PDB file of C-alpha atoms in Angstrom:
ATOM      1  CA  UNK A   4      56.228  97.371  57.889  1.00 56.00           C
ATOM      2  CA  UNK A   5      55.599 101.031  58.270  1.00 75.00           C
ATOM      3  CA  UNK A   6      52.554 102.761  59.742  1.00 78.00           C
ATOM      4  CA  UNK A   7      51.013 103.505  56.353  1.00 78.00           C
ATOM      5  CA  UNK A   8      50.959  99.799  55.441  1.00 77.00           C
ATOM      6  CA  UNK A   9      49.465  98.939  58.823  1.00 82.00           C
ATOM      7  CA  UNK A  10      46.686 101.484  58.365  1.00 84.00           C
ATOM      8  CA  UNK A  11      45.980 100.142  54.895  1.00 86.00           C
ATOM      9  CA  UNK A  12      45.772  96.544  56.201  1.00 86.00           C
ATOM     10  CA  UNK A  13      43.504  97.628  59.080  1.00 87.00           C
ATOM     11  CA  UNK A  14      41.199  99.442  56.659  1.00 86.00           C
ATOM     12  CA  UNK A  15      41.113  96.415  54.349  1.00 86.00           C
ATOM     13  CA  UNK A  16      40.355  94.062  57.255  1.00 86.00           C
ATOM     14  CA  UNK A  17      37.538  96.310  58.527  1.00 86.00           C
ATOM     15  CA  UNK A  18      36.044  96.518  55.043  1.00 85.00           C
ATOM     16  CA  UNK A  19      36.083  92.719  54.603  1.00 85.00           C
ATOM     17  CA  UNK A  20      34.549  92.106  58.031  1.00 82.00           C
ATOM     18  CA  UNK A  21      31.756  94.646  57.435  1.00 81.00           C
ATOM     19  CA  UNK A  22      30.912  93.230  54.010  1.00 80.00           C
ATOM     20  CA  UNK A  23      30.914  89.629  55.187  1.00 79.00           C
ATOM     21  CA  UNK A  24      27.569  88.449  56.419  1.00 73.00           C
ATOM     22  CA  UNK A  25      27.048  86.082  59.303  1.00 74.00           C
ATOM     23  CA  UNK A  26      26.249  82.591  58.249  1.00 76.00           C
ATOM     24  CA  UNK A  27      23.451  80.952  60.140  1.00 78.00           C
ATOM     25  CA  UNK A  28      21.876  77.534  59.787  1.00 79.00           C
ATOM     26  CA  UNK A  29      18.434  77.076  58.351  1.00 80.00           C
ATOM     27  CA  UNK A  30      15.412  77.450  60.576  1.00 83.00           C
ATOM     28  CA  UNK A  31      14.743  73.714  60.828  1.00 86.00           C
ATOM     29  CA  UNK A  32      18.387  72.688  61.345  1.00 87.00           C
ATOM     30  CA  UNK A  33      17.819  71.222  64.817  1.00 87.00           C
ATOM     31  CA  UNK A  34      14.737  69.310  63.697  1.00 88.00           C
ATOM     32  CA  UNK A  35      16.592  67.859  60.709  1.00 87.00           C
ATOM     33  CA  UNK A  36      19.487  66.665  62.900  1.00 88.00           C
ATOM     34  CA  UNK A  37      17.158  65.186  65.528  1.00 88.00           C
ATOM     35  CA  UNK A  38      15.177  63.315  62.879  1.00 87.00           C
ATOM     36  CA  UNK A  39      18.402  61.801  61.536  1.00 85.00           C
ATOM     37  CA  UNK A  40      19.427  60.738  65.068  1.00 83.00           C
ATOM     38  CA  UNK A  41      16.031  59.146  65.679  1.00 82.00           C
ATOM     39  CA  UNK A  42      16.303  57.321  62.360  1.00 78.00           C
ATOM     40  CA  UNK A  43      19.662  55.885  63.464  1.00 74.00           C
ATOM     41  CA  UNK A  44      18.204  54.789  66.809  1.00 68.00           C
ATOM     42  CA  UNK A  45      15.243  53.171  65.082  1.00 66.00           C
ATOM     43  CA  UNK A  46      17.653  51.400  62.739  1.00 62.00           C
ATOM     44  CA  UNK A  47      18.925  49.316  65.653  1.00 59.00           C
ATOM     45  CA  UNK A  48      22.606  49.687  64.848  1.00 55.00           C
ATOM     46  CA  UNK A  49      23.671  48.695  68.370  1.00 63.00           C
ATOM     47  CA  UNK A  50      21.283  45.800  68.939  1.00 67.00           C
ATOM     48  CA  UNK A  51      23.111  42.838  70.459  1.00 76.00           C
ATOM     49  CA  UNK A  52      22.934  39.704  68.376  1.00 82.00           C
ATOM     50  CA  UNK A  53      25.024  36.726  69.533  1.00 86.00           C
ATOM     51  CA  UNK A  54      27.290  34.907  67.115  1.00 90.00           C
ATOM     52  CA  UNK A  55      25.813  31.547  68.076  1.00 91.00           C
ATOM     53  CA  UNK A  56      22.064  31.502  68.648  1.00 92.00           C
ATOM     54  CA  UNK A  57      20.306  29.588  71.403  1.00 93.00           C
ATOM     55  CA  UNK A  58      19.278  26.843  69.001  1.00 95.00           C
ATOM     56  CA  UNK A  59      22.897  26.613  67.839  1.00 94.00           C
ATOM     57  CA  UNK A  60      24.086  26.179  71.430  1.00 94.00           C
ATOM     58  CA  UNK A  61      21.347  23.592  71.947  1.00 96.00           C
ATOM     59  CA  UNK A  62      22.544  21.499  68.984  1.00 96.00           C
ATOM     60  CA  UNK A  63      26.199  21.875  70.003  1.00 96.00           C
ATOM     61  CA  UNK A  64      25.398  20.681  73.537  1.00 96.00           C
ATOM     62  CA  UNK A  65      23.366  17.734  72.175  1.00 96.00           C
ATOM     63  CA  UNK A  66      26.269  16.690  69.924  1.00 95.00           C
ATOM     64  CA  UNK A  67      28.804  16.974  72.774  1.00 95.00           C
ATOM     65  CA  UNK A  68      26.523  15.070  75.123  1.00 95.00           C
ATOM     66  CA  UNK A  69      26.106  12.346  72.496  1.00 92.00           C
ATOM     67  CA  UNK A  70      29.873  12.047  72.019  1.00 90.00           C
ATOM     68  CA  UNK A  71      30.374  11.890  75.789  1.00 90.00           C
ATOM     69  CA  UNK A  72      27.715   9.208  76.235  1.00 89.00           C
ATOM     70  CA  UNK A  73      29.120   7.200  73.352  1.00 86.00           C
ATOM     71  CA  UNK A  74      32.612   7.402  74.872  1.00 82.00           C
ATOM     72  CA  UNK A  75      31.301   6.174  78.241  1.00 83.00           C
ATOM     73  CA  UNK A  76      28.682   3.599  77.230  1.00 82.00           C
ATOM     74  CA  UNK A  77      29.661   2.882  73.649  1.00 77.00           C
ATOM     75  CA  UNK A  78      30.407  -0.527  72.207  1.00 70.00           C
ATOM     76  CA  UNK A  79      33.844  -1.703  73.232  1.00 68.00           C
ATOM     77  CA  UNK A  80      35.425  -3.831  70.546  1.00 65.00           C
ATOM     78  CA  UNK A  81      38.876  -5.279  70.192  1.00 62.00           C
ATOM     79  CA  UNK A  82      40.856  -3.123  67.850  1.00 60.00           C
ATOM     80  CA  UNK A  83      43.406  -4.976  65.753  1.00 63.00           C
ATOM     81  CA  UNK A  84      44.464  -1.976  63.674  1.00 67.00           C
ATOM     82  CA  UNK A  85      47.766  -0.122  63.552  1.00 68.00           C
ATOM     83  CA  UNK A  86      47.095   1.644  66.872  1.00 67.00           C
ATOM     84  CA  UNK A  87      47.257  -1.624  68.816  1.00 68.00           C
ATOM     85  CA  UNK A  88      50.849  -2.118  67.563  1.00 70.00           C
ATOM     86  CA  UNK A  89      52.085   1.116  69.181  1.00 71.00           C
ATOM     87  CA  UNK A  90      53.878   0.497  72.470  1.00 70.00           C
ATOM     88  CA  UNK A  91      52.690   3.021  75.041  1.00 70.00           C
ATOM     89  CA  UNK A  92      54.222   1.296  78.085  1.00 70.00           C
ATOM     90  CA  UNK A  93      56.975   3.911  78.298  1.00 69.00           C
ATOM     91  CA  UNK A  94      54.354   6.507  79.303  1.00 68.00           C
ATOM     92  CA  UNK A  95      53.604   4.586  82.504  1.00 70.00           C
ATOM     93  CA  UNK A  96      57.162   5.282  83.722  1.00 70.00           C
ATOM     94  CA  UNK A  97      56.717   9.043  83.302  1.00 68.00           C
ATOM     95  CA  UNK A  98      55.827  10.537  86.683  1.00 67.00           C
ATOM     96  CA  UNK A  99      54.151  13.932  86.489  1.00 66.00           C
ATOM     97  CA  UNK A 100      54.017  14.477  90.239  1.00 69.00           C
ATOM     98  CA  UNK A 101      57.826  14.356  90.520  1.00 69.00           C
ATOM     99  CA  UNK A 102      58.329  16.824  87.703  1.00 71.00           C
ATOM    100  CA  UNK A 103      58.082  20.075  89.680  1.00 72.00           C
ATOM    101  CA  UNK A 104      59.181  18.982  93.170  1.00 76.00           C
ATOM    102  CA  UNK A 105      62.417  21.016  93.165  1.00 79.00           C
ATOM    103  CA  UNK A 106      60.832  24.253  91.926  1.00 82.00           C
ATOM    104  CA  UNK A 107      60.079  26.920  94.525  1.00 88.00           C
ATOM    105  CA  UNK A 108      58.071  30.030  93.778  1.00 89.00           C
ATOM    106  CA  UNK A 109      59.075  33.190  95.683  1.00 92.00           C
ATOM    107  CA  UNK A 110      56.422  34.968  97.741  1.00 93.00           C
ATOM    108  CA  UNK A 111      56.915  38.109  95.671  1.00 95.00           C
ATOM    109  CA  UNK A 112      55.868  36.306  92.497  1.00 94.00           C
ATOM    110  CA  UNK A 113      52.865  34.805  94.284  1.00 94.00           C
ATOM    111  CA  UNK A 114      51.768  38.236  95.530  1.00 96.00           C
ATOM    112  CA  UNK A 115      52.316  39.775  92.100  1.00 96.00           C
ATOM    113  CA  UNK A 116      50.224  37.110  90.356  1.00 96.00           C
ATOM    114  CA  UNK A 117      47.441  37.411  92.947  1.00 96.00           C
ATOM    115  CA  UNK A 118      47.413  41.215  92.720  1.00 97.00           C
ATOM    116  CA  UNK A 119      47.417  41.028  88.918  1.00 97.00           C
ATOM    117  CA  UNK A 120      44.394  38.723  89.009  1.00 96.00           C
ATOM    118  CA  UNK A 121      42.511  41.003  91.395  1.00 96.00           C
ATOM    119  CA  UNK A 122      43.268  44.130  89.353  1.00 96.00           C
ATOM    120  CA  UNK A 123      42.297  42.375  86.119  1.00 96.00           C
ATOM    121  CA  UNK A 124      38.964  41.363  87.637  1.00 95.00           C
ATOM    122  CA  UNK A 125      38.290  44.923  88.793  1.00 95.00           C
ATOM    123  CA  UNK A 126      39.152  46.349  85.374  1.00 95.00           C
ATOM    124  CA  UNK A 127      36.872  43.877  83.635  1.00 94.00           C
ATOM    125  CA  UNK A 128      33.998  44.910  85.899  1.00 93.00           C
ATOM    126  CA  UNK A 129      34.575  48.638  85.308  1.00 93.00           C
ATOM    127  CA  UNK A 130      34.980  48.251  81.553  1.00 93.00           C
ATOM    128  CA  UNK A 131      31.848  46.098  81.353  1.00 92.00           C
ATOM    129  CA  UNK A 132      29.843  48.711  83.272  1.00 90.00           C
ATOM    130  CA  UNK A 133      31.253  51.500  81.073  1.00 90.00           C
ATOM    131  CA  UNK A 134      30.397  49.682  77.848  1.00 89.00           C
ATOM    132  CA  UNK A 135      26.908  48.844  79.092  1.00 89.00           C
ATOM    133  CA  UNK A 136      26.309  52.552  79.751  1.00 88.00           C
ATOM    134  CA  UNK A 137      27.680  53.437  76.309  1.00 86.00           C
ATOM    135  CA  UNK A 138      25.340  51.097  74.446  1.00 83.00           C
ATOM    136  CA  UNK A 139      22.171  51.584  76.473  1.00 78.00           C
ATOM    137  CA  UNK A 140      19.139  52.067  74.267  1.00 58.00           C
TER     138      UNK A 140
END
């Protein structure tokens, strides 16, 4: 471009800037925003509500306790159904304790697994603290 075009563009830019007015928010802008924030806080959007209530856990524990007590003290009857015909004697020959006798774990793997567990525990603690600070009311 030549100097004449530059001068013309500068003049046009100055004219547009002078004619343009500054935009400013309304006088009660801050109050309107703060009232909306308070309305969100009052709404309780981040209130913790567990998936299973205390009464739900109570009934689940009662049912599990009942099943456990029935399994221990329940009526023992002779079953003559199809399950009594299944031969499970081959499972008595299966020795679990001899299954992993020849396997050796290197010390490096042991250290790596231990360090991984420690670091995972530390991260869980930091993330829990961070999230608790984020959702404080």
